[in-house]
Amino acid sequence: MPKKVAPLTDTKINKSKPKDKPYKLSDGEGLYIEIFPNGSKLWRVKYILNSKEKRIALGDYPTISLAYARELKQQVKLQVKKGIDPVLNRKIEKERSVTNSFESIANEWYEINSARWAESTKDKIRLYLDKDILPFFKNREIEGIKRIELVSLVRKFEERKAFEPAKKTRLWLNQIFRFALAKGVVDVNPATDLDVVAIQAPKVKHMPSVNFDNLKELLEHVKQTPCSALSKAAIYLLTLTGLRPGELRMCKWGYIDTDNKSITIPADLTKTRKPHTVPLPNQALKILEEIKPVSFHYEYVFIGRDLKKPFSDMTINKCLKMAGYKDKQTGHGFRHLLSTELNSRGYNHDWIEKQLAHGDTDKIRGTYNHASYLDQRRVMMQEWADSIDFDFKVF
């Protein structure tokens, strides 16, 4: 007959002090707590299966309370009674959990779909996955995730007024769960109709931008900042070309044709998903020549701290903020300034729209209007650059 053991109490466990060697305090029926010299206390259950004595760890005390340890012990006993080895069963469940975790499914969805995304889109989705979405569902099986949890995640974006990322996250979550549904990992998609409970975003304001009369002063202030030469060069080139900040940031030296005085942005980087060639005025060519010693031996023109990658998408706006233009000018705002000024000077509307890579709002007209107007735009952008009357030297 087995020796009867007095059940443990929290008081007894808390009063137990570490010794030179590990020792055990038994609670009966195979459950005991092991106390180590460093003071940690670990629950274990001893069981016999197929005439062999085995042990399984339940976790540390007080994370696993005495009451919960007893519940887990009963689960172990029930598995053994059914002929299931608790240690082996845990290993199988862990492997299944990893395979069907939200993280593994989301990463698989990303890898399969990323081939058809623009580089800037891939970078954006990867950033939000790693920074916000995956940590929220860390170590979670996708099947167990409830709709209310998805709403809670999106609320975190909305609470910090990040309404556009919130909108994108609702879309990505729906796509991830649709992917999981197609794989047979989940039976329902809890990410549908999340827009129904979305907090209404405030009306979109146009990107702030100075007018032409204040442009030279802005550029002078940028020149006086302690920003890097590449940051200043990027702002100058946005002014001279009208490129989107994301297109310029991802620009590689291989996209630049100095003989033809142009930059061609490949289709996977443009918003229209079509290659976009931009003429370079003489001032822009001089800027690129000036920064060659900084980054020409790397792939990207505007390298970041990781020399194999471009600088952050916040770099340009951060420099403008340092110049004193917070809420007055953004990198994207240079496009608004260029459009306003060129239209006011009477340049052909189609030339301007082509320079800014805007899609034609008239779909029928856009179907037939494939003209690039490169020669006309080359003259227009050189006249624009000359009119600024600014010394665009970076150093």
mmCIF file of N, CA and C in Angstrom, residues 99-189:
data_model
loop_
_atom_site.group_PDB
_atom_site.id
_atom_site.type_symbol
_atom_site.label_atom_id
_atom_site.label_comp_id
_atom_site.label_asym_id
_atom_site.label_seq_id
_atom_site.Cartn_x
_atom_site.Cartn_y
_atom_site.Cartn_z
ATOM 1 N N THR A 99 2.958 24.308 -36.895
ATOM 2 C CA THR A 99 2.552 24.208 -38.294
ATOM 3 C C THR A 99 1.314 25.039 -38.574
ATOM 4 N N ASN A 100 0.363 25.017 -37.654
ATOM 5 C CA ASN A 100 -0.902 25.721 -37.848
ATOM 6 C C ASN A 100 -0.993 26.998 -37.025
ATOM 7 N N SER A 101 0.133 27.523 -36.656
ATOM 8 C CA SER A 101 0.120 28.781 -35.908
ATOM 9 C C SER A 101 -0.250 29.919 -36.841
ATOM 10 N N PHE A 102 -0.769 30.972 -36.264
ATOM 11 C CA PHE A 102 -1.092 32.153 -37.077
ATOM 12 C C PHE A 102 0.161 32.648 -37.782
ATOM 13 N N GLU A 103 1.281 32.644 -37.078
ATOM 14 C CA GLU A 103 2.531 33.154 -37.656
ATOM 15 C C GLU A 103 2.944 32.363 -38.893
ATOM 16 N N SER A 104 2.889 31.022 -38.804
ATOM 17 C CA SER A 104 3.335 30.207 -39.939
ATOM 18 C C SER A 104 2.396 30.360 -41.134
ATOM 19 N N ILE A 105 1.077 30.439 -40.874
ATOM 20 C CA ILE A 105 0.115 30.598 -41.964
ATOM 21 C C ILE A 105 0.264 31.979 -42.601
ATOM 22 N N ALA A 106 0.424 33.020 -41.762
ATOM 23 C CA ALA A 106 0.577 34.382 -42.273
ATOM 24 C C ALA A 106 1.843 34.504 -43.115
ATOM 25 N N ASN A 107 2.934 33.884 -42.655
ATOM 26 C CA ASN A 107 4.187 33.946 -43.410
ATOM 27 C C ASN A 107 4.075 33.181 -44.731
ATOM 28 N N GLU A 108 3.357 32.068 -44.705
ATOM 29 C CA GLU A 108 3.156 31.299 -45.945
ATOM 30 C C GLU A 108 2.319 32.111 -46.937
ATOM 31 N N TRP A 109 1.265 32.760 -46.435
ATOM 32 C CA TRP A 109 0.439 33.645 -47.280
ATOM 33 C C TRP A 109 1.300 34.741 -47.893
ATOM 34 N N TYR A 110 2.183 35.331 -47.080
ATOM 35 C CA TYR A 110 3.052 36.409 -47.550
ATOM 36 C C TYR A 110 3.982 35.908 -48.650
ATOM 37 N N GLU A 111 4.631 34.772 -48.430
ATOM 38 C CA GLU A 111 5.596 34.256 -49.400
ATOM 39 C C GLU A 111 4.943 33.932 -50.733
ATOM 40 N N ILE A 112 3.741 33.360 -50.695
ATOM 41 C CA ILE A 112 3.062 32.964 -51.933
ATOM 42 C C ILE A 112 2.590 34.187 -52.721
ATOM 43 N N ASN A 113 2.130 35.209 -52.015
ATOM 44 C CA ASN A 113 1.543 36.365 -52.697
ATOM 45 C C ASN A 113 2.529 37.486 -53.009
ATOM 46 N N SER A 114 3.664 37.511 -52.327
ATOM 47 C CA SER A 114 4.579 38.655 -52.452
ATOM 48 C C SER A 114 5.177 38.807 -53.842
ATOM 49 N N ALA A 115 5.203 37.730 -54.616
ATOM 50 C CA ALA A 115 5.787 37.799 -55.958
ATOM 51 C C ALA A 115 5.043 38.781 -56.857
ATOM 52 N N ARG A 116 3.759 39.005 -56.599
ATOM 53 C CA ARG A 116 2.979 39.906 -57.470
ATOM 54 C C ARG A 116 2.829 41.302 -56.876
ATOM 55 N N TRP A 117 3.493 41.561 -55.756
ATOM 56 C CA TRP A 117 3.418 42.882 -55.120
ATOM 57 C C TRP A 117 4.612 43.738 -55.530
ATOM 58 N N ALA A 118 4.419 45.038 -55.515
ATOM 59 C CA ALA A 118 5.540 45.970 -55.698
ATOM 60 C C ALA A 118 6.451 45.883 -54.479
ATOM 61 N N GLU A 119 7.724 46.235 -54.668
ATOM 62 C CA GLU A 119 8.686 46.160 -53.570
ATOM 63 C C GLU A 119 8.227 46.979 -52.376
ATOM 64 N N SER A 120 7.692 48.162 -52.643
ATOM 65 C CA SER A 120 7.237 49.020 -51.550
ATOM 66 C C SER A 120 6.080 48.376 -50.792
ATOM 67 N N THR A 121 5.200 47.674 -51.503
ATOM 68 C CA THR A 121 4.085 46.970 -50.858
ATOM 69 C C THR A 121 4.598 45.819 -50.011
ATOM 70 N N LYS A 122 5.543 45.056 -50.547
ATOM 71 C CA LYS A 122 6.130 43.951 -49.784
ATOM 72 C C LYS A 122 6.766 44.448 -48.500
ATOM 73 N N ASP A 123 7.513 45.542 -48.600
ATOM 74 C CA ASP A 123 8.171 46.101 -47.425
ATOM 75 C C ASP A 123 7.152 46.559 -46.389
ATOM 76 N N LYS A 124 6.086 47.204 -46.873
ATOM 77 C CA LYS A 124 5.062 47.730 -45.955
ATOM 78 C C LYS A 124 4.364 46.592 -45.213
ATOM 79 N N ILE A 125 3.934 45.553 -45.946
ATOM 80 C CA ILE A 125 3.227 44.432 -45.315
ATOM 81 C C ILE A 125 4.144 43.698 -44.348
ATOM 82 N N ARG A 126 5.396 43.504 -44.753
ATOM 83 C CA ARG A 126 6.350 42.810 -43.879
ATOM 84 C C ARG A 126 6.566 43.579 -42.584
ATOM 85 N N LEU A 127 6.636 44.913 -42.707
ATOM 86 C CA LEU A 127 6.838 45.771 -41.533
ATOM 87 C C LEU A 127 5.686 45.628 -40.548
ATOM 88 N N TYR A 128 4.443 45.718 -41.057
ATOM 89 C CA TYR A 128 3.292 45.651 -40.157
ATOM 90 C C TYR A 128 3.074 44.240 -39.619
ATOM 91 N N LEU A 129 3.409 43.216 -40.403
ATOM 92 C CA LEU A 129 3.339 41.858 -39.885
ATOM 93 C C LEU A 129 4.278 41.684 -38.696
ATOM 94 N N ASP A 130 5.536 42.075 -38.886
ATOM 95 C CA ASP A 130 6.554 41.852 -37.852
ATOM 96 C C ASP A 130 6.379 42.755 -36.636
ATOM 97 N N LYS A 131 5.935 43.977 -36.865
ATOM 98 C CA LYS A 131 5.859 44.954 -35.779
ATOM 99 C C LYS A 131 4.563 44.864 -34.978
ATOM 100 N N ASP A 132 3.445 44.611 -35.646
ATOM 101 C CA ASP A 132 2.140 44.698 -34.978
ATOM 102 C C ASP A 132 1.329 43.406 -34.986
ATOM 103 N N ILE A 133 1.210 42.780 -36.136
ATOM 104 C CA ILE A 133 0.240 41.698 -36.287
ATOM 105 C C ILE A 133 0.733 40.384 -35.682
ATOM 106 N N LEU A 134 1.926 39.925 -36.064
ATOM 107 C CA LEU A 134 2.427 38.646 -35.559
ATOM 108 C C LEU A 134 2.642 38.651 -34.044
ATOM 109 N N PRO A 135 3.227 39.717 -33.470
ATOM 110 C CA PRO A 135 3.379 39.718 -32.007
ATOM 111 C C PRO A 135 2.046 39.638 -31.258
ATOM 112 N N PHE A 136 0.983 40.175 -31.849
ATOM 113 C CA PHE A 136 -0.329 40.163 -31.194
ATOM 114 C C PHE A 136 -0.863 38.737 -31.057
ATOM 115 N N PHE A 137 -0.512 37.874 -32.032
ATOM 116 C CA PHE A 137 -0.985 36.484 -32.003
ATOM 117 C C PHE A 137 0.179 35.507 -31.811
ATOM 118 N N LYS A 138 1.162 35.916 -31.052
ATOM 119 C CA LYS A 138 2.350 35.096 -30.839
ATOM 120 C C LYS A 138 1.978 33.765 -30.196
ATOM 121 N N ASN A 139 2.527 32.688 -30.757
ATOM 122 C CA ASN A 139 2.326 31.331 -30.238
ATOM 123 C C ASN A 139 0.855 30.905 -30.208
ATOM 124 N N ARG A 140 0.051 31.484 -31.108
ATOM 125 C CA ARG A 140 -1.366 31.123 -31.146
ATOM 126 C C ARG A 140 -1.668 30.277 -32.387
ATOM 127 N N GLU A 141 -2.483 29.216 -32.170
ATOM 128 C CA GLU A 141 -2.989 28.469 -33.315
ATOM 129 C C GLU A 141 -4.038 29.323 -34.014
ATOM 130 N N ILE A 142 -3.986 29.355 -35.315
ATOM 131 C CA ILE A 142 -4.900 30.229 -36.064
ATOM 132 C C ILE A 142 -6.353 29.808 -35.863
ATOM 133 N N GLU A 143 -6.581 28.515 -35.666
ATOM 134 C CA GLU A 143 -7.941 28.016 -35.526
ATOM 135 C C GLU A 143 -8.638 28.568 -34.278
ATOM 136 N N GLY A 144 -7.854 28.899 -33.245
ATOM 137 C CA GLY A 144 -8.453 29.343 -31.996
ATOM 138 C C GLY A 144 -8.675 30.845 -31.895
ATOM 139 N N ILE A 145 -8.298 31.588 -32.940
ATOM 140 C CA ILE A 145 -8.415 33.049 -32.902
ATOM 141 C C ILE A 145 -9.855 33.469 -33.191
ATOM 142 N N LYS A 146 -10.401 34.313 -32.314
ATOM 143 C CA LYS A 146 -11.787 34.749 -32.412
ATOM 144 C C LYS A 146 -11.891 36.130 -33.066
ATOM 145 N N ARG A 147 -13.088 36.413 -33.596
ATOM 146 C CA ARG A 147 -13.334 37.691 -34.246
ATOM 147 C C ARG A 147 -13.058 38.859 -33.307
ATOM 148 N N ILE A 148 -13.451 38.728 -32.031
ATOM 149 C CA ILE A 148 -13.270 39.827 -31.084
ATOM 150 C C ILE A 148 -11.801 40.180 -30.908
ATOM 151 N N GLU A 149 -10.910 39.188 -31.078
ATOM 152 C CA GLU A 149 -9.473 39.440 -30.979
ATOM 153 C C GLU A 149 -8.980 40.228 -32.191
ATOM 154 N N LEU A 150 -9.534 39.921 -33.345
ATOM 155 C CA LEU A 150 -9.165 40.656 -34.558
ATOM 156 C C LEU A 150 -9.609 42.116 -34.449
ATOM 157 N N VAL A 151 -10.808 42.313 -33.918
ATOM 158 C CA VAL A 151 -11.307 43.679 -33.701
ATOM 159 C C VAL A 151 -10.380 44.414 -32.742
ATOM 160 N N SER A 152 -9.940 43.714 -31.696
ATOM 161 C CA SER A 152 -9.046 44.325 -30.708
ATOM 162 C C SER A 152 -7.732 44.762 -31.326
ATOM 163 N N LEU A 153 -7.187 43.942 -32.236
ATOM 164 C CA LEU A 153 -5.943 44.300 -32.921
ATOM 165 C C LEU A 153 -6.135 45.552 -33.766
ATOM 166 N N VAL A 154 -7.206 45.583 -34.546
ATOM 167 C CA VAL A 154 -7.452 46.738 -35.412
ATOM 168 C C VAL A 154 -7.683 47.997 -34.578
ATOM 169 N N ARG A 155 -8.328 47.853 -33.415
ATOM 170 C CA ARG A 155 -8.564 48.995 -32.523
ATOM 171 C C ARG A 155 -7.251 49.653 -32.091
ATOM 172 N N LYS A 156 -6.212 48.844 -31.952
ATOM 173 C CA LYS A 156 -4.918 49.405 -31.539
ATOM 174 C C LYS A 156 -4.403 50.397 -32.569
ATOM 175 N N PHE A 157 -4.608 50.111 -33.844
ATOM 176 C CA PHE A 157 -4.232 51.052 -34.906
ATOM 177 C C PHE A 157 -5.108 52.300 -34.828
ATOM 178 N N GLU A 158 -6.408 52.084 -34.666
ATOM 179 C CA GLU A 158 -7.348 53.206 -34.653
ATOM 180 C C GLU A 158 -7.106 54.123 -33.460
ATOM 181 N N GLU A 159 -6.709 53.537 -32.332
ATOM 182 C CA GLU A 159 -6.461 54.348 -31.127
ATOM 183 C C GLU A 159 -5.278 55.285 -31.310
ATOM 184 N N ARG A 160 -4.322 54.887 -32.146
ATOM 185 C CA ARG A 160 -3.180 55.773 -32.397
ATOM 186 C C ARG A 160 -3.370 56.576 -33.691
ATOM 187 N N LYS A 161 -4.638 56.633 -34.133
ATOM 188 C CA LYS A 161 -5.034 57.442 -35.295
ATOM 189 C C LYS A 161 -4.403 56.963 -36.592
ATOM 190 N N ALA A 162 -3.966 55.700 -36.617
ATOM 191 C CA ALA A 162 -3.373 55.133 -37.833
ATOM 192 C C ALA A 162 -4.484 54.458 -38.637
ATOM 193 N N PHE A 163 -5.353 55.261 -39.223
ATOM 194 C CA PHE A 163 -6.548 54.732 -39.859
ATOM 195 C C PHE A 163 -6.249 53.990 -41.165
ATOM 196 N N GLU A 164 -5.271 54.459 -41.919
ATOM 197 C CA GLU A 164 -4.929 53.771 -43.164
ATOM 198 C C GLU A 164 -4.313 52.396 -42.878
ATOM 199 N N PRO A 165 -3.327 52.283 -41.939
ATOM 200 C CA PRO A 165 -2.838 50.948 -41.567
ATOM 201 C C PRO A 165 -3.940 50.050 -40.998
ATOM 202 N N ALA A 166 -4.901 50.638 -40.279
ATOM 203 C CA ALA A 166 -6.026 49.850 -39.753
ATOM 204 C C ALA A 166 -6.828 49.251 -40.905
ATOM 205 N N LYS A 167 -7.077 50.068 -41.918
ATOM 206 C CA LYS A 167 -7.813 49.603 -43.095
ATOM 207 C C LYS A 167 -7.048 48.487 -43.798
ATOM 208 N N LYS A 168 -5.743 48.680 -43.981
ATOM 209 C CA LYS A 168 -4.915 47.672 -44.639
ATOM 210 C C LYS A 168 -4.880 46.384 -43.817
ATOM 211 N N THR A 169 -4.790 46.511 -42.490
ATOM 212 C CA THR A 169 -4.721 45.342 -41.626
ATOM 213 C C THR A 169 -6.007 44.525 -41.710
ATOM 214 N N ARG A 170 -7.153 45.186 -41.774
ATOM 215 C CA ARG A 170 -8.421 44.460 -41.950
ATOM 216 C C ARG A 170 -8.397 43.653 -43.246
ATOM 217 N N LEU A 171 -7.871 44.262 -44.297
ATOM 218 C CA LEU A 171 -7.770 43.580 -45.595
ATOM 219 C C LEU A 171 -6.826 42.386 -45.515
ATOM 220 N N TRP A 172 -5.641 42.593 -44.913
ATOM 221 C CA TRP A 172 -4.647 41.516 -44.813
ATOM 222 C C TRP A 172 -5.151 40.364 -43.953
ATOM 223 N N LEU A 173 -5.815 40.669 -42.844
ATOM 224 C CA LEU A 173 -6.350 39.617 -41.980
ATOM 225 C C LEU A 173 -7.376 38.769 -42.739
ATOM 226 N N ASN A 174 -8.231 39.431 -43.488
ATOM 227 C CA ASN A 174 -9.223 38.702 -44.270
ATOM 228 C C ASN A 174 -8.548 37.784 -45.280
ATOM 229 N N GLN A 175 -7.490 38.278 -45.925
ATOM 230 C CA GLN A 175 -6.790 37.467 -46.916
ATOM 231 C C GLN A 175 -6.064 36.292 -46.262
ATOM 232 N N ILE A 176 -5.481 36.527 -45.094
ATOM 233 C CA ILE A 176 -4.773 35.450 -44.381
ATOM 234 C C ILE A 176 -5.740 34.345 -43.986
ATOM 235 N N PHE A 177 -6.904 34.716 -43.445
ATOM 236 C CA PHE A 177 -7.865 33.697 -43.027
ATOM 237 C C PHE A 177 -8.526 33.014 -44.226
ATOM 238 N N ARG A 178 -8.696 33.730 -45.328
ATOM 239 C CA ARG A 178 -9.200 33.087 -46.549
ATOM 240 C C ARG A 178 -8.191 32.042 -47.032
ATOM 241 N N PHE A 179 -6.918 32.374 -46.922
ATOM 242 C CA PHE A 179 -5.845 31.454 -47.293
ATOM 243 C C PHE A 179 -5.888 30.218 -46.393
ATOM 244 N N ALA A 180 -6.056 30.448 -45.087
ATOM 245 C CA ALA A 180 -6.125 29.334 -44.128
ATOM 246 C C ALA A 180 -7.358 28.470 -44.392
ATOM 247 N N LEU A 181 -8.461 29.110 -44.771
ATOM 248 C CA LEU A 181 -9.698 28.384 -45.077
ATOM 249 C C LEU A 181 -9.500 27.485 -46.294
ATOM 250 N N ALA A 182 -8.832 28.023 -47.294
ATOM 251 C CA ALA A 182 -8.568 27.250 -48.520
ATOM 252 C C ALA A 182 -7.647 26.058 -48.243
ATOM 253 N N LYS A 183 -6.735 26.227 -47.293
ATOM 254 C CA LYS A 183 -5.810 25.144 -46.927
ATOM 255 C C LYS A 183 -6.480 24.094 -46.049
ATOM 256 N N GLY A 184 -7.659 24.427 -45.505
ATOM 257 C CA GLY A 184 -8.345 23.493 -44.622
ATOM 258 C C GLY A 184 -7.890 23.563 -43.187
ATOM 259 N N VAL A 185 -7.160 24.622 -42.843
ATOM 260 C CA VAL A 185 -6.653 24.786 -41.482
ATOM 261 C C VAL A 185 -7.737 25.329 -40.551
ATOM 262 N N VAL A 186 -8.631 26.166 -41.096
ATOM 263 C CA VAL A 186 -9.766 26.688 -40.335
ATOM 264 C C VAL A 186 -11.052 26.376 -41.084
ATOM 265 N N ASP A 187 -12.158 26.359 -40.352
ATOM 266 C CA ASP A 187 -13.455 26.066 -40.963
ATOM 267 C C ASP A 187 -14.262 27.320 -41.273
ATOM 268 N N VAL A 188 -13.916 28.420 -40.596
ATOM 269 C CA VAL A 188 -14.618 29.693 -40.832
ATOM 270 C C VAL A 188 -13.595 30.820 -40.902
ATOM 271 N N ASN A 189 -13.998 31.905 -41.527
ATOM 272 C CA ASN A 189 -13.151 33.091 -41.626
ATOM 273 C C ASN A 189 -13.702 34.166 -40.690
#
